[in-house]
Coordinates of C-alpha atoms in Angstrom, one line a residue:
M439 CA -112.8 36.5 -147.3
R440 CA -111.9 33.2 -145.7
A441 CA -113.9 31.9 -142.7
F442 CA -113.6 28.8 -140.6
V443 CA -117.1 27.5 -140.0
M444 CA -119.2 24.9 -138.4
K445 CA -120.8 23.4 -141.5
E446 CA -123.1 21.3 -139.4
I447 CA -123.0 19.4 -136.1
G448 CA -119.7 17.5 -136.1
R449 CA -118.2 19.0 -139.3
V450 CA -116.0 22.1 -139.7
G451 CA -114.0 23.6 -142.6
F452 CA -113.1 26.7 -144.6
M453 CA -115.5 28.6 -146.8
Q454 CA -115.6 32.0 -148.6
K455 CA -117.9 34.7 -147.2
P456 CA -118.3 38.4 -148.1
V457 CA -116.5 40.9 -145.9
P458 CA -119.2 42.2 -143.4
E459 CA -120.4 45.8 -143.5
P460 CA -120.8 47.9 -140.3
G461 CA -124.1 49.4 -139.3
P462 CA -124.2 53.0 -138.1
C463 CA -123.0 52.2 -134.6
D464 CA -120.8 49.2 -135.5
A465 CA -117.3 48.3 -136.7
V466 CA -115.6 45.7 -138.8
V467 CA -112.3 44.4 -137.5
K468 CA -109.5 42.8 -139.5
T469 CA -108.3 39.8 -137.4
T470 CA -104.7 39.6 -136.4
S471 CA -104.7 37.0 -133.5
A472 CA -107.3 34.6 -132.1
L473 CA -107.6 31.8 -129.6
I474 CA -109.4 28.5 -129.9
C475 CA -111.7 27.8 -126.9
T476 CA -113.2 24.5 -125.6
S477 CA -116.6 26.2 -126.1
D478 CA -115.9 26.1 -129.9
S479 CA -115.7 22.3 -129.6
H480 CA -118.9 22.2 -127.5
T481 CA -120.6 24.3 -130.2
V482 CA -119.5 21.9 -133.0
Q483 CA -120.6 19.0 -131.0
G484 CA -124.1 20.5 -130.8
G485 CA -124.0 22.1 -127.3
I486 CA -126.1 25.0 -128.4
G487 CA -128.1 23.2 -131.1
P488 CA -127.7 22.9 -134.9
R489 CA -125.9 25.6 -136.9
E490 CA -125.2 25.7 -140.6
N491 CA -122.0 27.4 -142.0
L492 CA -121.6 29.5 -138.8
T493 CA -118.2 31.1 -138.5
L494 CA -116.6 29.9 -135.3
G495 CA -114.5 31.7 -132.7
H496 CA -115.1 34.4 -130.0
E497 CA -111.6 35.4 -128.8
A498 CA -109.8 37.8 -131.1
V499 CA -107.9 41.1 -131.5
G500 CA -107.3 43.0 -134.7
T501 CA -107.2 46.4 -136.4
V502 CA -110.3 48.4 -137.2
H503 CA -111.1 48.1 -140.9
A504 CA -114.3 50.2 -141.1
V505 CA -116.7 51.9 -138.7
G506 CA -120.3 53.2 -139.0
G507 CA -121.1 56.9 -139.2
E508 CA -122.2 57.1 -135.6
V509 CA -119.0 55.6 -134.1
K510 CA -117.2 58.3 -132.2
D511 CA -114.1 56.8 -130.5
F512 CA -112.6 54.4 -133.0
R513 CA -111.1 54.9 -136.5
P514 CA -109.7 52.6 -139.2
G515 CA -106.2 51.4 -138.2
D516 CA -106.9 51.4 -134.4
R517 CA -105.5 48.3 -132.8
V518 CA -108.3 46.8 -130.7
L519 CA -109.5 44.1 -128.4
V520 CA -113.0 42.8 -128.6
G521 CA -114.7 40.9 -125.8
A522 CA -116.1 37.5 -126.4
I523 CA -119.4 38.9 -125.1
T524 CA -120.7 41.9 -127.0
P525 CA -123.8 43.1 -125.2
D526 CA -126.5 45.3 -126.6
W527 CA -126.0 48.2 -124.1
G528 CA -129.5 49.7 -124.6
D529 CA -131.2 46.5 -123.6
L530 CA -133.2 46.4 -120.3
A531 CA -130.9 43.6 -119.0
S532 CA -127.9 45.8 -119.5
Q533 CA -129.7 48.7 -117.7
N534 CA -130.4 46.3 -114.9
G535 CA -126.8 45.4 -114.4
F536 CA -126.6 42.2 -116.4
P537 CA -125.3 43.1 -119.9
S538 CA -124.1 39.6 -120.7
Q539 CA -127.8 38.5 -120.6
S540 CA -129.0 41.3 -122.9
G541 CA -131.6 40.0 -125.3
G542 CA -132.3 37.0 -123.1
P543 CA -130.3 34.3 -121.2
L544 CA -126.7 34.4 -122.5
G545 CA -127.9 36.9 -125.1
G546 CA -124.6 38.9 -125.0
F547 CA -122.9 35.7 -126.4
K548 CA -123.3 36.5 -130.1
F549 CA -120.1 35.4 -131.8
A550 CA -120.4 31.8 -133.1
N551 CA -123.8 31.6 -131.5
H552 CA -126.3 34.1 -133.0
K553 CA -123.9 35.6 -135.5
D554 CA -120.7 34.8 -137.3
G555 CA -117.6 34.6 -135.1
V556 CA -114.0 35.7 -135.3
F557 CA -112.3 32.9 -137.1
A558 CA -112.3 34.9 -140.4
D559 CA -110.2 37.5 -142.1
Y560 CA -112.7 40.1 -140.9
F561 CA -115.5 40.1 -138.3
H562 CA -118.4 42.4 -137.3
V563 CA -118.8 44.1 -133.9
N564 CA -122.0 45.6 -132.7
D565 CA -122.1 48.8 -130.5
A566 CA -118.4 49.5 -131.3
D567 CA -117.9 52.4 -128.9
A568 CA -119.0 50.2 -126.0
N569 CA -117.5 46.8 -127.2
L570 CA -114.1 47.7 -128.5
A571 CA -111.0 48.7 -126.4
K572 CA -107.8 50.1 -127.7
I573 CA -104.7 48.0 -127.0
P574 CA -101.7 49.9 -125.4
D575 CA -98.6 49.8 -127.5
A576 CA -96.7 47.9 -124.8
I577 CA -99.0 44.8 -125.0
G578 CA -98.6 42.4 -127.8
D579 CA -101.6 40.9 -129.7
D580 CA -100.6 37.4 -128.4
V581 CA -101.1 38.6 -124.8
A582 CA -104.0 41.0 -125.3
V583 CA -106.2 38.4 -126.9
Y584 CA -106.4 36.5 -123.6
C585 CA -108.5 39.4 -122.2
A586 CA -111.4 38.6 -124.6
D587 CA -112.5 35.6 -122.6
M588 CA -109.9 33.7 -120.5
L589 CA -109.0 36.5 -118.1
S590 CA -112.5 38.0 -118.1
T591 CA -114.2 34.6 -117.3
G592 CA -111.5 33.4 -114.9
F593 CA -111.4 36.6 -113.0
M594 CA -115.2 36.6 -112.9
G595 CA -115.1 33.3 -111.1
A596 CA -113.0 34.9 -108.3
E597 CA -115.2 38.1 -108.3
K598 CA -118.4 36.1 -108.0
G599 CA -116.8 33.9 -105.4
D600 CA -117.0 36.6 -102.7
I601 CA -113.5 35.7 -101.5
P602 CA -112.6 37.1 -98.1
I603 CA -109.2 38.5 -97.7
G604 CA -107.0 35.7 -96.5
G605 CA -109.7 33.2 -97.3
T606 CA -109.2 29.7 -98.7
V607 CA -110.2 29.0 -102.3
A608 CA -110.3 25.8 -104.3
V609 CA -110.3 26.0 -108.1
L610 CA -111.6 22.8 -109.7
A611 CA -109.9 22.2 -113.0
Q612 CA -106.8 24.1 -114.2
G613 CA -107.6 24.6 -117.9
P614 CA -107.2 28.1 -119.2
V615 CA -110.2 29.5 -117.4
G616 CA -109.4 27.7 -114.2
L617 CA -105.8 29.0 -114.4
M618 CA -107.0 32.5 -114.7
A619 CA -109.5 31.9 -111.8
T620 CA -106.5 30.8 -109.8
A621 CA -104.6 34.0 -110.7
G622 CA -107.8 36.0 -110.0
A623 CA -108.2 34.4 -106.6
R624 CA -104.7 35.5 -105.6
L625 CA -105.4 39.1 -107.0
R626 CA -108.6 39.2 -104.9
G627 CA -106.7 38.5 -101.7
A628 CA -107.1 34.8 -101.1
G629 CA -104.7 33.6 -98.4
R630 CA -104.6 30.0 -99.7
V631 CA -105.4 28.7 -103.2
I632 CA -105.9 25.0 -103.8
G633 CA -105.8 23.9 -107.5
V634 CA -107.5 20.6 -108.5
E635 CA -105.8 19.1 -111.6
S636 CA -104.2 15.9 -112.8
V637 CA -102.2 16.9 -115.8
P638 CA -98.6 17.7 -114.8
G639 CA -98.1 20.6 -117.2
R640 CA -101.3 22.3 -115.9
Q641 CA -100.3 21.6 -112.3
K642 CA -97.1 23.5 -113.0
L643 CA -98.9 26.4 -114.5
A644 CA -101.4 26.4 -111.6
R645 CA -98.5 26.9 -109.2
E646 CA -97.1 29.6 -111.4
Y647 CA -100.4 31.5 -111.3
G648 CA -100.8 31.2 -107.6
A649 CA -101.9 27.8 -106.4
D650 CA -100.3 26.9 -103.0
E651 CA -101.3 23.2 -103.1
I652 CA -102.4 20.9 -105.9
V653 CA -104.9 18.1 -105.4
D654 CA -104.6 15.4 -108.1
F655 CA -108.1 14.0 -108.7
A656 CA -106.7 11.0 -110.6
S657 CA -104.8 9.7 -107.5
E658 CA -106.7 11.0 -104.5
D659 CA -110.2 11.7 -103.3
V660 CA -110.7 15.4 -103.8
V661 CA -113.3 15.9 -101.0
E662 CA -111.3 14.0 -98.4
R663 CA -108.0 15.7 -99.3
I664 CA -109.4 19.3 -99.2
H665 CA -111.2 18.6 -95.9
E666 CA -107.8 17.3 -94.7
L667 CA -106.0 20.4 -95.9
T668 CA -108.6 22.7 -94.3
E669 CA -108.8 20.7 -91.0
G670 CA -112.3 19.7 -91.7
E671 CA -113.7 23.1 -92.3
G672 CA -113.9 23.3 -96.1
V673 CA -113.1 26.3 -98.3
D674 CA -114.6 29.7 -98.3
T675 CA -115.0 29.6 -102.1
A676 CA -115.0 26.8 -104.6
I677 CA -114.7 27.8 -108.2
E678 CA -116.1 25.2 -110.7
A679 CA -114.1 25.7 -113.9
L680 CA -114.9 22.5 -115.8
G681 CA -118.6 22.2 -116.4
A682 CA -119.2 18.6 -115.2
D683 CA -121.9 17.3 -112.9
I684 CA -119.4 15.4 -110.6
T685 CA -117.2 18.5 -110.3
F686 CA -120.1 20.7 -109.4
Q687 CA -121.1 18.2 -106.7
T688 CA -117.5 18.2 -105.4
A689 CA -117.6 22.0 -105.2
V690 CA -120.7 21.9 -103.0
K691 CA -119.2 19.3 -100.8
I692 CA -116.0 21.1 -100.1
T693 CA -117.5 24.5 -99.5
K694 CA -118.0 25.4 -95.8
P695 CA -121.4 26.7 -94.5
G696 CA -121.7 30.3 -95.4
G697 CA -119.3 29.9 -98.3
T698 CA -119.8 30.4 -102.1
I699 CA -119.8 28.0 -105.0
S700 CA -118.8 30.1 -108.0
N701 CA -119.7 28.3 -111.3
I702 CA -117.9 29.3 -114.5
G703 CA -118.0 25.9 -116.2
Y704 CA -119.9 25.3 -119.4
F705 CA -122.3 22.4 -118.9
G706 CA -122.7 21.0 -122.4
E707 CA -124.4 17.7 -121.6
G708 CA -127.4 16.4 -119.7
E709 CA -130.7 18.0 -118.7
F710 CA -130.0 18.5 -115.0
I711 CA -127.2 19.2 -112.6
S712 CA -127.2 17.5 -109.2
I713 CA -126.8 19.2 -105.9
P714 CA -125.7 16.8 -103.1
R715 CA -128.5 17.2 -100.6
V716 CA -126.8 16.5 -97.3
E717 CA -123.7 18.5 -98.0
W718 CA -126.0 21.3 -99.1
G719 CA -127.5 21.3 -95.6
V720 CA -130.7 19.9 -97.1
G721 CA -131.0 23.3 -98.7
M722 CA -130.3 25.4 -95.6
A723 CA -126.5 25.5 -95.2
D724 CA -126.1 29.2 -96.3
K725 CA -124.1 28.0 -99.3
T726 CA -124.4 30.5 -102.1
I727 CA -124.3 29.2 -105.7
A728 CA -123.2 32.1 -108.0
T729 CA -123.2 31.8 -111.8
G730 CA -122.3 34.2 -114.6
L731 CA -121.3 34.6 -118.2
C732 CA -118.0 36.2 -119.2
P733 CA -118.4 39.9 -118.7
G734 CA -118.0 42.0 -121.9
G735 CA -117.7 45.7 -122.8
R736 CA -115.1 48.3 -123.2
L737 CA -114.7 49.2 -119.5
R738 CA -114.1 45.6 -118.6
M739 CA -111.6 45.1 -121.4
E740 CA -109.7 48.3 -120.5
R741 CA -109.4 47.2 -116.9
L742 CA -108.1 43.8 -117.9
L743 CA -105.5 45.4 -120.3
R744 CA -104.4 47.5 -117.3
V745 CA -103.7 44.3 -115.3
L746 CA -101.5 43.1 -118.2
E747 CA -99.8 46.5 -118.6
A748 CA -98.9 46.5 -114.9
K749 CA -97.6 42.9 -115.3
R750 CA -99.8 41.5 -112.6
V751 CA -100.4 38.4 -114.8
D752 CA -98.9 37.0 -118.0
P753 CA -101.5 34.8 -119.6
S754 CA -99.3 34.0 -122.6
H755 CA -97.6 31.3 -120.6
M756 CA -100.7 29.2 -121.4
T757 CA -100.0 29.3 -125.1
T758 CA -98.7 25.9 -125.9
H759 CA -99.3 25.9 -129.7
T760 CA -99.3 28.5 -132.4
F761 CA -100.7 28.0 -135.9
H762 CA -101.3 30.3 -138.8
F763 CA -104.9 30.7 -140.0
D764 CA -104.0 28.7 -143.1
D765 CA -103.6 25.7 -140.8
M766 CA -106.8 26.2 -138.9
E767 CA -108.2 22.7 -139.6
R768 CA -105.1 21.1 -137.9
A769 CA -105.2 23.7 -135.1
F770 CA -108.8 22.9 -134.4
E771 CA -108.2 19.2 -134.3
V772 CA -105.3 19.6 -131.8
S773 CA -107.5 21.7 -129.6
D774 CA -110.7 19.6 -130.0
K775 CA -109.0 16.3 -129.3
K776 CA -106.6 17.7 -126.6
L777 CA -103.6 16.5 -128.5
E778 CA -99.9 17.1 -127.6
D779 CA -100.6 18.3 -124.1
I780 CA -102.2 21.5 -125.3
V781 CA -103.4 24.2 -123.0
K782 CA -104.3 27.0 -125.4
V783 CA -103.9 27.3 -129.2
L784 CA -103.0 30.8 -130.6
I785 CA -104.0 31.5 -134.2
T786 CA -102.1 34.2 -136.2
F787 CA -103.4 35.9 -139.4

């Protein structure tokens, strides 16, 4: 089969690999649609260290090709969604309520990290009964695929943010995850959502997904503007959706005492992240810093699919580019270099 791989740090391309075989509790899925994530670029740039001929990608849907003998709920031909995070559900971290950390910190993040990812004609899924979800007939592949990561991570930002009903939320960066955090904040009952973004197309999407105001960091001071909008109080919840030191510091500065900084950004550079001491109340301002990795698992995926089925959110509006898998090299370049005002790139197979 064809696979699109990280050959080494800084170099990608196609190669031939054997079709994977399922273990007793596993499945092999034939890919039908996938999305390119900024995390794929971080990986190629060396964000998680050196990798050799590792298949990239962690957002995909497809049809079941084969299952192991112990799989009970899925059969070949089933149309399925697979979470970007595929925990080992028997692990102690899973039993302790943190399945994304099964096997160690970020251990549930297997695709394009510890094992081959989904940018291939077929890919392997561990613990199939717990990590696959059937896609309702009414939901297209091009929409369902967003549940693998973007909806799950963005909504997690709102969930971890402890948003009070009617509270004020700022979402820093309106890339795909930030846009879904904006939508998630509205679904969680926020009374006011402030989106921080400079790109006009993303500002427009932010308003569509629920932002009441936009702060353009390229033309105004974010901290000053948000304190002005909140009459000096700050926000109840700041969601950091970029993964940059300066953005994290801004999140701390704009959060009111007793509020929550919900971090869903991927910090791919540097050894340390700074916390502004004074705005943190020299450590005693009752500001909670919450972190998390995209939740995975069948129940999570089924709930997200229910949100789509009820038409609460349509994530497909973020798809700005569509490429066939044959053109994966060009698709990756467009995504990696942020060309042509891209927001999200869909790959069809």
